[in-house]
Short mmCIF file of C-alpha atoms and ligand atoms in Angstrom, two decimals:
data_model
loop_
_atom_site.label_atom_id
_atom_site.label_comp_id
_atom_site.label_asym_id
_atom_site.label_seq_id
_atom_site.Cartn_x
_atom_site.Cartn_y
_atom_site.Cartn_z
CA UNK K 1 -105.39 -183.78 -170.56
CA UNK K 2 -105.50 -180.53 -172.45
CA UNK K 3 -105.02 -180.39 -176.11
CA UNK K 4 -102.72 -177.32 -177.06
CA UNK K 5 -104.25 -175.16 -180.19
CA UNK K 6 -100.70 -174.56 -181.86
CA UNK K 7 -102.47 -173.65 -185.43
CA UNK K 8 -101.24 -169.95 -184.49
CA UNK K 9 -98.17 -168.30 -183.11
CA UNK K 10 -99.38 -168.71 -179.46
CA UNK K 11 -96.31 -166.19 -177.90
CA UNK K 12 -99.05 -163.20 -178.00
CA UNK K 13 -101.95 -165.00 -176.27
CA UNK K 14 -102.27 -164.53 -172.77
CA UNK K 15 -104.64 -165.99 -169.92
CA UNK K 16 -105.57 -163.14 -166.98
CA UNK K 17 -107.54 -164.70 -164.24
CA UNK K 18 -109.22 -162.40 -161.43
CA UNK K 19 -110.14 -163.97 -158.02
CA UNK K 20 -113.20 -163.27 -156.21
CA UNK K 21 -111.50 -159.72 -154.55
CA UNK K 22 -110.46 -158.56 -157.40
CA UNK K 23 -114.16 -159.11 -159.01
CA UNK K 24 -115.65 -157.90 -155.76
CA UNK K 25 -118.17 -155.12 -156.96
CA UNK K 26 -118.53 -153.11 -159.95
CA UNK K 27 -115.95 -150.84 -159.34
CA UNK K 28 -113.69 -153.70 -158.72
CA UNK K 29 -114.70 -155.12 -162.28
CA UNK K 30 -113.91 -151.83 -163.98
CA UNK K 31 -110.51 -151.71 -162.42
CA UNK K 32 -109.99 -155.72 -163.63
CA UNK K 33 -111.15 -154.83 -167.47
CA UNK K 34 -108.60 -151.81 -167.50
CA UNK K 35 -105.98 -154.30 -166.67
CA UNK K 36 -107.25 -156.67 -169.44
CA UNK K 37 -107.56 -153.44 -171.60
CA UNK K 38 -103.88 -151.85 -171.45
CA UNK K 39 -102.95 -155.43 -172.18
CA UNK K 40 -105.16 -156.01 -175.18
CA UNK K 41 -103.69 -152.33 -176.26
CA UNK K 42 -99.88 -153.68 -175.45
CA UNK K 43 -100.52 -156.00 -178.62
CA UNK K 44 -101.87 -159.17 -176.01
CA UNK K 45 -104.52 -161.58 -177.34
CA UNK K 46 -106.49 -162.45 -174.25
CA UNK K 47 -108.95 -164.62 -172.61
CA UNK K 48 -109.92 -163.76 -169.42
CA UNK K 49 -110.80 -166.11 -166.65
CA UNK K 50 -113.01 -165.04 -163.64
CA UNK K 51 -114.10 -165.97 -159.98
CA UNK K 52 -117.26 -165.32 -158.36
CA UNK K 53 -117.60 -162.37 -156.57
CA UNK K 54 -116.10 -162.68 -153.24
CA UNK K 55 -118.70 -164.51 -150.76
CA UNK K 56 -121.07 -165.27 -153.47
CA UNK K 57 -119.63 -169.15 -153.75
CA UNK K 58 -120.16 -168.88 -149.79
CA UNK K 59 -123.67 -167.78 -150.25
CA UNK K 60 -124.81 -169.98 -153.13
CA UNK K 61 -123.11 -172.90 -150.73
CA UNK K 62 -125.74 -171.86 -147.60
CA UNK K 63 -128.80 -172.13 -149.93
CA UNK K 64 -128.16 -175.56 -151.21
CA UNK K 65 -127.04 -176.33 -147.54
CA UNK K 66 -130.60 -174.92 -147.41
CA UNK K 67 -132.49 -176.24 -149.54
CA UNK K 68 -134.85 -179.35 -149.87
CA UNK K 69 -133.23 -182.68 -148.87
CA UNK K 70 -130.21 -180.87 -146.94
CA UNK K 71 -132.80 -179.15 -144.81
CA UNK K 72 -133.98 -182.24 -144.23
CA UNK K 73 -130.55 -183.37 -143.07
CA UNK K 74 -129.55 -184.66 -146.01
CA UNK K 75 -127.19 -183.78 -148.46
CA UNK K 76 -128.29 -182.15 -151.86
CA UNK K 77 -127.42 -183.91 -154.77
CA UNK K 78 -124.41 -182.71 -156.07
CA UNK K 79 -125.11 -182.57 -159.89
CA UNK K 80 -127.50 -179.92 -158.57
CA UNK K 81 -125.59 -178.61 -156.09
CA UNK K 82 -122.96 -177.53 -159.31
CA UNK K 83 -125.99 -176.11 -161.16
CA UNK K 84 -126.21 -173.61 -158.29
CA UNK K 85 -122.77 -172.92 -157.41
CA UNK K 86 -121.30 -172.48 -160.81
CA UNK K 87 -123.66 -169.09 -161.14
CA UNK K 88 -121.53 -166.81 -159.47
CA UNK K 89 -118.84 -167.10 -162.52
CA UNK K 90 -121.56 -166.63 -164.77
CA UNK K 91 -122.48 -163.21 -162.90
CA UNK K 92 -119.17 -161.63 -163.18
CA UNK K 93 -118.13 -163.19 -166.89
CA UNK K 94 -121.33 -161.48 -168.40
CA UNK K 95 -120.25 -158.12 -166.52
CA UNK K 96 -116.45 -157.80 -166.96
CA UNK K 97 -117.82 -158.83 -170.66
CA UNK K 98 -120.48 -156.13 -170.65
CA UNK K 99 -118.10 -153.72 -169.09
CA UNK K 100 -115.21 -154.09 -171.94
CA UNK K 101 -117.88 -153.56 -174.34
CA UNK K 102 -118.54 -150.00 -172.66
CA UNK K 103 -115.04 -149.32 -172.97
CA UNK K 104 -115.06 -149.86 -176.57
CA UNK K 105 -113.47 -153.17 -176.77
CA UNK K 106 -114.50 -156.39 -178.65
CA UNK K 107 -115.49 -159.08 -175.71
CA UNK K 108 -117.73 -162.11 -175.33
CA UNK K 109 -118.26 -164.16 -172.39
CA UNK K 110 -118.41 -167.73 -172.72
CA UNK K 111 -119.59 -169.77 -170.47
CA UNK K 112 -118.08 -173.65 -169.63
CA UNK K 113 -120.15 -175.87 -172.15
CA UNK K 114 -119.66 -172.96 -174.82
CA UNK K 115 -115.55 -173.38 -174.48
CA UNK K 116 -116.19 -176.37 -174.00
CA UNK K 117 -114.33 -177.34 -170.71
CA UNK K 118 -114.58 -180.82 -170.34
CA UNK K 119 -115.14 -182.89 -166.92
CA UNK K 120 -115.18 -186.13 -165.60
CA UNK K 121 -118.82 -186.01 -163.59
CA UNK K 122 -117.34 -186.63 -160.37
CA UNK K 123 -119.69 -183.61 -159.07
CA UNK K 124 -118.37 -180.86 -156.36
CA UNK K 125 -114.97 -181.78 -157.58
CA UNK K 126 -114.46 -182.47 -160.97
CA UNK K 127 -111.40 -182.86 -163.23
CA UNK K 128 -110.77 -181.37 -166.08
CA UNK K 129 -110.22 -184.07 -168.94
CA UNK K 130 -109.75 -181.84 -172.30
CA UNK K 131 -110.18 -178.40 -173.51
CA UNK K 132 -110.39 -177.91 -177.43
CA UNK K 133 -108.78 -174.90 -177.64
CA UNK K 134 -109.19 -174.46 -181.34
CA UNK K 135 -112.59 -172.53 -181.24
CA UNK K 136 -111.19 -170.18 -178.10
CA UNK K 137 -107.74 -169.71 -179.70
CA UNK K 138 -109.41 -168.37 -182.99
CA UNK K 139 -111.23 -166.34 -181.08
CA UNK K 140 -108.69 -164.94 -179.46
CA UNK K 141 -106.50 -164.53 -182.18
CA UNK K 142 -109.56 -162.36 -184.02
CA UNK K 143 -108.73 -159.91 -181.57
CA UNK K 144 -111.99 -160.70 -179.40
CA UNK K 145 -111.64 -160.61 -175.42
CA UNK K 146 -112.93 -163.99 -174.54
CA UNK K 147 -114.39 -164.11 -170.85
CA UNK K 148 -114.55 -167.85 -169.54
CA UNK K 149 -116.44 -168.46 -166.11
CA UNK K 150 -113.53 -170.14 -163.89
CA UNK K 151 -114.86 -173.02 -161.49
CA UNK K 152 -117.31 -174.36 -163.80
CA UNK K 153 -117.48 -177.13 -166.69
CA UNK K 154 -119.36 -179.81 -168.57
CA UNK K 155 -119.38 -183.18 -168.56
CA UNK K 156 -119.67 -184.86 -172.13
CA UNK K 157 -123.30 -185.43 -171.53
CA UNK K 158 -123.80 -181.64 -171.27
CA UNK K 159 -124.32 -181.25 -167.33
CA UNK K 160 -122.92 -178.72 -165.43
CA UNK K 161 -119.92 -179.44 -162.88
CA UNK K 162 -117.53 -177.59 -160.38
CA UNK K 163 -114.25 -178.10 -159.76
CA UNK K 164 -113.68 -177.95 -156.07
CA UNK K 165 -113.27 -174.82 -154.12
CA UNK K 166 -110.85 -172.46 -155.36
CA UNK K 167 -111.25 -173.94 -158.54
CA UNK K 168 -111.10 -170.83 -160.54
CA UNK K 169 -107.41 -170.65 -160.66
CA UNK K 170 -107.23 -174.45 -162.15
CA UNK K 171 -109.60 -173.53 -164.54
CA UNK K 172 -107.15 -170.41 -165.86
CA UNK K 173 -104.22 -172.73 -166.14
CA UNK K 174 -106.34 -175.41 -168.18
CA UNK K 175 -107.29 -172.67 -170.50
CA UNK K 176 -104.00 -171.33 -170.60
CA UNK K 177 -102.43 -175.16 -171.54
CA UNK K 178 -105.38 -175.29 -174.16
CA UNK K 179 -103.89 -171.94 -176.02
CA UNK K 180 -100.38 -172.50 -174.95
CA UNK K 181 -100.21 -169.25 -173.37
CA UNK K 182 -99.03 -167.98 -170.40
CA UNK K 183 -101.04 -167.26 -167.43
CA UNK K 184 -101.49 -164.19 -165.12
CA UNK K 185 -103.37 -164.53 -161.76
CA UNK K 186 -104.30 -161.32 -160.00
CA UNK K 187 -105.40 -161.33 -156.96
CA UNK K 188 -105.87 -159.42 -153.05
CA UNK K 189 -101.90 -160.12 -153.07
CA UNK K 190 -98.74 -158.93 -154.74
CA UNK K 191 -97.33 -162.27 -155.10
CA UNK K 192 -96.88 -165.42 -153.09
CA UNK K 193 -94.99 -164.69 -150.01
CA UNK K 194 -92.93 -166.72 -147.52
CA UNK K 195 -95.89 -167.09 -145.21
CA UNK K 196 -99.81 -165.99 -145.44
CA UNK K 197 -98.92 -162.09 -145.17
CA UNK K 198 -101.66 -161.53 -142.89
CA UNK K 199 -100.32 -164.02 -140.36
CA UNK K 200 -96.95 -162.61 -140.49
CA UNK K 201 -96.79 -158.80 -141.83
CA UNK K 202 -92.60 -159.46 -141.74
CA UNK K 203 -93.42 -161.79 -144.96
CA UNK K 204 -91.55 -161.44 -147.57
CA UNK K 205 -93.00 -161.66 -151.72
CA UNK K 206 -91.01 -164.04 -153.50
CA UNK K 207 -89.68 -163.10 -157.14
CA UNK K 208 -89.76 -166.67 -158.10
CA UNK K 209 -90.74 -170.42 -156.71
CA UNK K 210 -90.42 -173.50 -158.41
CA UNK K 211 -93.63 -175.81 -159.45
CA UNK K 212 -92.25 -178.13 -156.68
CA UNK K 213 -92.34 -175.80 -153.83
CA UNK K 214 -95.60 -174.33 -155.17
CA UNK K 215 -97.04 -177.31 -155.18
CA UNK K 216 -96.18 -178.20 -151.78
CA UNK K 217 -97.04 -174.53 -150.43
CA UNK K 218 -100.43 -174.73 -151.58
CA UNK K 219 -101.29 -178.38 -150.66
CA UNK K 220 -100.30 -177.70 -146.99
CA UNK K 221 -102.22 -174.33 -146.99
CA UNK K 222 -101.10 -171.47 -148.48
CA UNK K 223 -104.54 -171.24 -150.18
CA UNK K 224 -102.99 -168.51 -152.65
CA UNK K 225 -103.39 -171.22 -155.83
CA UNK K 226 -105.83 -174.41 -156.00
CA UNK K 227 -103.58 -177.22 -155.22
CA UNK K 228 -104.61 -178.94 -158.98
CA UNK K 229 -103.60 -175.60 -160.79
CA UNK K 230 -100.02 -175.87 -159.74
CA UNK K 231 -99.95 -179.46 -160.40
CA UNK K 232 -101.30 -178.89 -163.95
CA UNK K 233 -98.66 -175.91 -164.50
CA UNK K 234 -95.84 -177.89 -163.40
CA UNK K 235 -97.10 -180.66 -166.28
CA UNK K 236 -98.00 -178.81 -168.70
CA UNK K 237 -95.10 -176.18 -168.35
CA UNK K 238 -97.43 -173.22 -168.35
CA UNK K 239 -95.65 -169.97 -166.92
CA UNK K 240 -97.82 -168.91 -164.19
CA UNK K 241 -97.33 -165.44 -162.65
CA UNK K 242 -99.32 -164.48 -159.25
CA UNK K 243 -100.02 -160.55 -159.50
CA UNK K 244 -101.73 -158.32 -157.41
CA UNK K 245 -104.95 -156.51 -159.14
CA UNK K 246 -105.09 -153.39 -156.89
CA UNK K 247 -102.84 -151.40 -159.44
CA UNK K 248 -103.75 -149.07 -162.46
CA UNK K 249 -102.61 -148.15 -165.95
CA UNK K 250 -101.12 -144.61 -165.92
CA UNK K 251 -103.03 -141.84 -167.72
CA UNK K 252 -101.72 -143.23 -171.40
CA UNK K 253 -103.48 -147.22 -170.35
CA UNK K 254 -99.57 -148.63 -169.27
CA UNK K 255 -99.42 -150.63 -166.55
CA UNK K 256 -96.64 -149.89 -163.47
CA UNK K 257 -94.03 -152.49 -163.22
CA UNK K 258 -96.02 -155.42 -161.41
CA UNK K 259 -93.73 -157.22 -159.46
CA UNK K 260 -95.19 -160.37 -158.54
CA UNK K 261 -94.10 -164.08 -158.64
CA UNK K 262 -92.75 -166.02 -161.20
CA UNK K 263 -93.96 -170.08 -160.62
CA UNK K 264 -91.32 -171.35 -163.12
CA UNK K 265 -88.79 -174.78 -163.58
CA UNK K 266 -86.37 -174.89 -159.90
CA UNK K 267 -83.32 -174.35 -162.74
CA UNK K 268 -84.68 -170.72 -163.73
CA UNK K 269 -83.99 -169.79 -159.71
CA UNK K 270 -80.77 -168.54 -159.08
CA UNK K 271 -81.16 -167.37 -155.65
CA UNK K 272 -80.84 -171.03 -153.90
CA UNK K 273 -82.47 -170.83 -150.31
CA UNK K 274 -83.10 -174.14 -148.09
CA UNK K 275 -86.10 -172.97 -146.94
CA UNK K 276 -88.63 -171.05 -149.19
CA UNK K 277 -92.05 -171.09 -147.36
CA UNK K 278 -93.99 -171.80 -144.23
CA UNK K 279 -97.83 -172.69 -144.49
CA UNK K 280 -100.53 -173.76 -141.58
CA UNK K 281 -103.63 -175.52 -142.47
CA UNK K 282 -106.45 -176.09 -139.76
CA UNK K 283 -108.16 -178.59 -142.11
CA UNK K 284 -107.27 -181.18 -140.01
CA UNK K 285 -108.26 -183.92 -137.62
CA UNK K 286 -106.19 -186.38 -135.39
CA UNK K 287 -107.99 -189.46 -134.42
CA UNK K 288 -106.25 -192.27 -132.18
CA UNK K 289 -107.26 -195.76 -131.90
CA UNK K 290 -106.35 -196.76 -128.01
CA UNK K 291 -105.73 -199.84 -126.86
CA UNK K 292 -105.18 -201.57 -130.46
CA UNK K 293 -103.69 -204.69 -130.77
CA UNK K 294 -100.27 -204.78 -131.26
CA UNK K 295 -100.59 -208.01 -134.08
CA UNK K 296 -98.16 -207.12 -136.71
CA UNK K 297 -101.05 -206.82 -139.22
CA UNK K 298 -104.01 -204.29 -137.17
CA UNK K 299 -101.80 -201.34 -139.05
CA UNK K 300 -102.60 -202.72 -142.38
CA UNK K 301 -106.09 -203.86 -141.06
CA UNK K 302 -107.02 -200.24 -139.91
CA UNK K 303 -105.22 -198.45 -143.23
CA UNK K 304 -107.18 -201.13 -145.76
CA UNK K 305 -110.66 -200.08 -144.36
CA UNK K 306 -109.88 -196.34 -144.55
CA UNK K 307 -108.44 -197.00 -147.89
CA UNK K 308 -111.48 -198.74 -149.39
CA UNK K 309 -113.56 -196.13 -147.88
CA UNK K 310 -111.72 -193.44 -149.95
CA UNK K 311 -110.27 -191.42 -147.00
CA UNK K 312 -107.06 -189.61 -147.41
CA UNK K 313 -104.84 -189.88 -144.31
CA UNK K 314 -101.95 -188.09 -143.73
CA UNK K 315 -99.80 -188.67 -140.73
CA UNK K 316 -99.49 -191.69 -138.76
CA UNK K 317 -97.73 -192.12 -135.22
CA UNK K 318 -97.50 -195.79 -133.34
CA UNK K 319 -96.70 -195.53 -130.03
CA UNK K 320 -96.75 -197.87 -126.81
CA UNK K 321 -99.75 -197.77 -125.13
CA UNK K 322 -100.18 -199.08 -120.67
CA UNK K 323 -101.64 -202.16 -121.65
CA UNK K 324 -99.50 -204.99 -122.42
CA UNK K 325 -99.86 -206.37 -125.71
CA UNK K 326 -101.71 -203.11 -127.01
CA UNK K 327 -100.30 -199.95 -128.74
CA UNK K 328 -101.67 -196.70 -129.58
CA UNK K 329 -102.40 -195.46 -133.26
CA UNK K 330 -102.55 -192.32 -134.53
CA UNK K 331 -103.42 -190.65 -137.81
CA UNK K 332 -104.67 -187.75 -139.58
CA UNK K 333 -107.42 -186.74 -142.31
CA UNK K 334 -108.87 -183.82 -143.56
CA UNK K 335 -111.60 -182.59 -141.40
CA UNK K 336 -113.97 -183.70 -143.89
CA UNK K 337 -113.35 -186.99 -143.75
CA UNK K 338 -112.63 -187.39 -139.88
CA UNK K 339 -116.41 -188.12 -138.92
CA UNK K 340 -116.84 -191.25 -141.47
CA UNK K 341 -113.45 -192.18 -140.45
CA UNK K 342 -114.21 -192.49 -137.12
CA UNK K 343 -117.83 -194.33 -137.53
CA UNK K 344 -115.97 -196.82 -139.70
CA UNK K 345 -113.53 -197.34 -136.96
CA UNK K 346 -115.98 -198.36 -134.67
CA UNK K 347 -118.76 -200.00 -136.64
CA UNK K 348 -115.48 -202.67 -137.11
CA UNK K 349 -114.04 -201.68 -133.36
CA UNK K 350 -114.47 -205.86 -132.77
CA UNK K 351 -112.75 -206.90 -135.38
CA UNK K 352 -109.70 -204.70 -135.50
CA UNK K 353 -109.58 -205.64 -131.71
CA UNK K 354 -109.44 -201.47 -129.77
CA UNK K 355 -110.15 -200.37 -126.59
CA UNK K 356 -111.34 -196.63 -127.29
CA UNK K 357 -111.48 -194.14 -130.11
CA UNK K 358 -110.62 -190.46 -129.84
CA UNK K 359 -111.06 -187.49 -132.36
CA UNK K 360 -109.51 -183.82 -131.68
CA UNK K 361 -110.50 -181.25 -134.19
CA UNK K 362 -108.34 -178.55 -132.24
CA UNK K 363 -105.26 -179.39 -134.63
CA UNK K 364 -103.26 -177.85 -137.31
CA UNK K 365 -100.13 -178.45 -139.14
CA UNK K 366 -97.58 -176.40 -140.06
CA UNK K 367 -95.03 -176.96 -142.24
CA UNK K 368 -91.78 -175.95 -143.58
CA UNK K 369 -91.13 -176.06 -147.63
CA UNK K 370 -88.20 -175.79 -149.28
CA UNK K 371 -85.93 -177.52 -152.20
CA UNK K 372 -83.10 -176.73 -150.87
CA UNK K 373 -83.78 -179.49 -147.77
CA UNK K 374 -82.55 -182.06 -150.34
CA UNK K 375 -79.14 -181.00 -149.92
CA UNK K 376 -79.10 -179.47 -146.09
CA UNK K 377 -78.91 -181.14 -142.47
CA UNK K 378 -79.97 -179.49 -139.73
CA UNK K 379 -83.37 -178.47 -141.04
CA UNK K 380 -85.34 -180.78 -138.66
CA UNK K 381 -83.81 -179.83 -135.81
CA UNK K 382 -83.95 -175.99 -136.25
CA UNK K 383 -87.75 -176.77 -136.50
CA UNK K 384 -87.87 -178.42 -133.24
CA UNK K 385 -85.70 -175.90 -131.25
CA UNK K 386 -87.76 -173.11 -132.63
CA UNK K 387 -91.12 -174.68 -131.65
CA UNK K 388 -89.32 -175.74 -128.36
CA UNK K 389 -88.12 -172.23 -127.65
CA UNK K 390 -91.62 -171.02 -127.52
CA UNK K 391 -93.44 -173.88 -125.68
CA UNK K 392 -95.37 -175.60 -128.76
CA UNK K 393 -95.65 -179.17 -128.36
CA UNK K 394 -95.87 -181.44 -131.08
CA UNK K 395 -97.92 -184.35 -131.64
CA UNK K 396 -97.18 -185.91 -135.04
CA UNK K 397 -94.66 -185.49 -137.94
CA UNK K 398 -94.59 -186.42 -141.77
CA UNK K 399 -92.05 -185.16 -144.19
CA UNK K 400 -90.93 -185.33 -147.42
CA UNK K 401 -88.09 -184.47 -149.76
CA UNK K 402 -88.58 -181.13 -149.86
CA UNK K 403 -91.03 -180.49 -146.68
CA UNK K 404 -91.57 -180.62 -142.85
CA UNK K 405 -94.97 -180.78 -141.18
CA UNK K 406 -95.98 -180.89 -137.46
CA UNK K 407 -99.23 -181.23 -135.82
CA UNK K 408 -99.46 -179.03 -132.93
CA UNK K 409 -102.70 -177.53 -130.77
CA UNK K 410 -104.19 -175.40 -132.81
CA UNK K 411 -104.34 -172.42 -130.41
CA UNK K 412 -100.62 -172.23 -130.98
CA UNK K 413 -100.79 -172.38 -134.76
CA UNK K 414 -100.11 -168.87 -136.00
CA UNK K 415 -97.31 -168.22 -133.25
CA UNK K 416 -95.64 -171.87 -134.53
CA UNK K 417 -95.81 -170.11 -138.20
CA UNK K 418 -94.21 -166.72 -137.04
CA UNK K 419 -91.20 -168.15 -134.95
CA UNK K 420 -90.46 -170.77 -137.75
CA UNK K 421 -90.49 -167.68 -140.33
CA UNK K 422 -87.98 -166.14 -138.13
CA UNK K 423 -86.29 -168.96 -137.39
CA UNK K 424 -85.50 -169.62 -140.96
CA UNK K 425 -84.19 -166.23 -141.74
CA UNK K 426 -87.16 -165.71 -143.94
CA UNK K 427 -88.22 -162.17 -141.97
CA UNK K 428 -87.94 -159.16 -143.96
CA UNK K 429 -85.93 -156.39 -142.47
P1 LIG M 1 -108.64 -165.14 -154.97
O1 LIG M 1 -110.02 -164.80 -154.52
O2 LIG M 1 -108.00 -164.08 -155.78
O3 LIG M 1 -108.56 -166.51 -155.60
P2 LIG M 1 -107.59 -166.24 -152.48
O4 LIG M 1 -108.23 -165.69 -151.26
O5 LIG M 1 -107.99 -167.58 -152.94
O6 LIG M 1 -107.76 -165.15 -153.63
O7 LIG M 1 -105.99 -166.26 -152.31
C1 LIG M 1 -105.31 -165.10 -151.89
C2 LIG M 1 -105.03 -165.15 -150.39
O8 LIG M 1 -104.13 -166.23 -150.13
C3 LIG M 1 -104.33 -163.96 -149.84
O9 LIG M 1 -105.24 -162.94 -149.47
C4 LIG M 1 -103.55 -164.51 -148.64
O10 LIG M 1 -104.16 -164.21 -147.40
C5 LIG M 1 -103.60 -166.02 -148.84
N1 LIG M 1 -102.28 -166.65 -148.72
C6 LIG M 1 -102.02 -167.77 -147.98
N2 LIG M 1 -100.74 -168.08 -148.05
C7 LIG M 1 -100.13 -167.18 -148.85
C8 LIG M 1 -98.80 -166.98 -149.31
N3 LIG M 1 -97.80 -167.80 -148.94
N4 LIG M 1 -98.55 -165.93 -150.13
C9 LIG M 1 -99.53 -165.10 -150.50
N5 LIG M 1 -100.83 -165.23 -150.11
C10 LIG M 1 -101.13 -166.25 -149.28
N1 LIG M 2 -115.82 -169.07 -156.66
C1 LIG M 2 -115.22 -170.36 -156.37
C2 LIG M 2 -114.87 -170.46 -154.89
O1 LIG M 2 -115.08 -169.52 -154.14
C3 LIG M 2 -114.03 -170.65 -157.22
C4 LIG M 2 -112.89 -169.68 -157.09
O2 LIG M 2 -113.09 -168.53 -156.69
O3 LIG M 2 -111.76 -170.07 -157.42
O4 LIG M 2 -114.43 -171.49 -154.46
MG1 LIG M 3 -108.39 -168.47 -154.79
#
């Protein structure tokens, strides 16, 4: 989707990518362009990718909640919902520009239609189709710093779109894949750990983690990378490192060894574990049909409507219900979805032949992630014993190759996360 500029030696280039932290305030922003600066002065061509400030994509969010037809109870159109969000990147690419200027360095913002990043128009959540990198890369290469608003593109009819919270860090891989460079994301962390450190201080940073498990981690909610940023890593083979930005060049501009994580091919990784990573996500929903017939084709009958209707579910349990000739059905969506789900359930409740519809919003899944689960037994069951041992009951299960999840009460989320971290041996010491 992204068309590599290989007229130049790409192995200096490098993408840097600051979240919405590490952008926070000015000070924050001068401590971000001395990063950017000791590598420029290490020999590094750079472009520089950047989030909002932190809470400004929150705040920019509440005013077009706010304004005009939303007020109104309806939603905003979203081609002009994106013209509103996709300021905040604008705000910090003109200041991290403005501030390496002050320094003495050679920097230009440039904003998504300049690069150009190109979209699909799928508004609120668009994909990115192609980046020419030619124009950037030269750029680049001339030894200019070249700031790029994250979040934000065009479509090819020159409108503004945004990619879908957390965005930024997708953006910084595209633009990476576009000048076949590698790409650096610093952010409030030192790495990606083997749980959210601020659920479990006993995490431990990872040195490495395949795309797989990355991928995996981040769609079941380790919100540490965009879920699409991994995925376009992993296909475009673009060396992603996850760095914290709370450090400083020494007194001569060199950086401190950064530590950090390596998201690289599973057969760079010689330490072999069978599990890598736990994750919780409360963006979730359980809804049970009650009562539904038990003719061999309701399933499919339920499962075609949500399909049409564009809903994503996840999990799905079938179990017996009292009533003869009836079972129960359960599945999962993303909270976003659960509401429509539901109101198409029963707008066909007739025809698909239940007795009652339930929703619970007081759900979350955790999950267990690793590779090594491919070639282990036992993993399953030292889930359950774990989630046993401390009372946590669980009310639906999916897995994969390489993954566990369980939907348990949400009240008991973050202890499920901390016993399964110990349980897996994954507590530092
Ligand atoms: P940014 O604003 O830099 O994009 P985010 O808030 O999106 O930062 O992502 C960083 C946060 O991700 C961390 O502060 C941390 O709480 C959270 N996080 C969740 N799971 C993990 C994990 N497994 N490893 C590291 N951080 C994680
Ligand atoms: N500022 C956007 C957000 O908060 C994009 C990002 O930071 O990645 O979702
Ligand atoms: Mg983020």
């Amino acid at each position: 989707m992204t068309r590599p500029d290989s007229s130049r030696s790409a192995t200096t280039r490098l993408v840097m990518k600051f979240g919405g932290t590490s952008m926070g305030d000015l000070e924050r922003i001068r401590r971000a362009a001395r990063i950017v600066a000791a590598e420029v002065s290490a020999g590094k061509k750079v472009a520089v990718v950047v989030s909002a400030m932190a809470g400004k994509t929150n705040e920019l969010v509440a005013w077009t909640d706010g304004a005009g037809p939303a007020a109104a109870g309806l939603p905003l159109s979203d081609d002009e919902y994106d013209v509103v969000v996709a300021s905040g990147e604008q705000v910090t690419s003109g200041l991290l520009a403005a501030t390496l200027r002050n320094m003495g360095f050679n920097a230009r913002s440039w904003m998504g239609w300049q690069v150009p990043i190109i979209t699909d128009d799928a508004h609120a959540r668009a994909r990115i189709v192609d980046i020419p990198g030619e124009k950037l890369g030269a750029a680049v290469d001339s030894g200019e710093i070249a700031i790029v608003p994250g979040f934000q593109g065009v479509t090819t009819d020159g409108k503004i779109t945004t990619l879908g919270r957390g965005g930024s860090d997708t953006s910084a891989v595209a633009v990476a894949a576009a000048l076949g460079a590698p790409c650096d994301i610093y952010t409030d962390v030192d790495g990606v750990y083997t749980t959210d450190p601020r659920i479990e201080s006993r995490a431990r940073r990872l040195a490495k983690v395949s795309y797989e498990e990355m991928l995996e981690m981040a769609s079941l909610g380790a919100k540490v990378l965009q879920t699409r940023s991994v995925e376009l890593a992993m296909a475009k083979q673009v060396p992603v490192r996850v760095l914290s930005s709370f450090i400083e060049p020494d007194a001569n501009g060199v950086m401190p060894d950064k530590g950090g994580t390596l998201i690289c091919d599973e057969e760079e990784i010689v330490e072999k574990r069978i599990v890598s990573g736990v994750t919780m996500s409360r963006d979730e929903a359980r809804i049970t049909l009650l009562g539904l017939s038990d003719r061999v084709d309701a399933p499919a009958d339920v499962f075609t409507r949500l399909a049409e209707a564009n809903v994503n579910v996840d999990m799905i349990v079938q179990s017996q219900s009292r009533t003869a000739g009836t079972v129960n059905l359960t599945f999962t969506t993303g909270r976003r979805d659960a509401v429509r789900a539901a109101e198409l359930m029963t707008a066909s409740q007739a025809q698909l032949g239940f007795e009652e519809i339930r929703i619970d919003e007081d759900v979350a899944k955790v999950s267990v992630v690793g590779v090594g689960m491919r070639s282990h037994a036992g993993v399953a069951q030292l889930m359950f014993r774990a989630l046993a041992d401390k009372g946590v009951k669980f009310q639906a299960i999916s897995t994969s190759e390489i993954k566990i999840s369980v939907l348990i009460d949400a009240a008991y989320a973050e202890l499920a996360v901390r016993a399964l971290h110990s349980a897996y041996g994954l507590d530092a010491v």
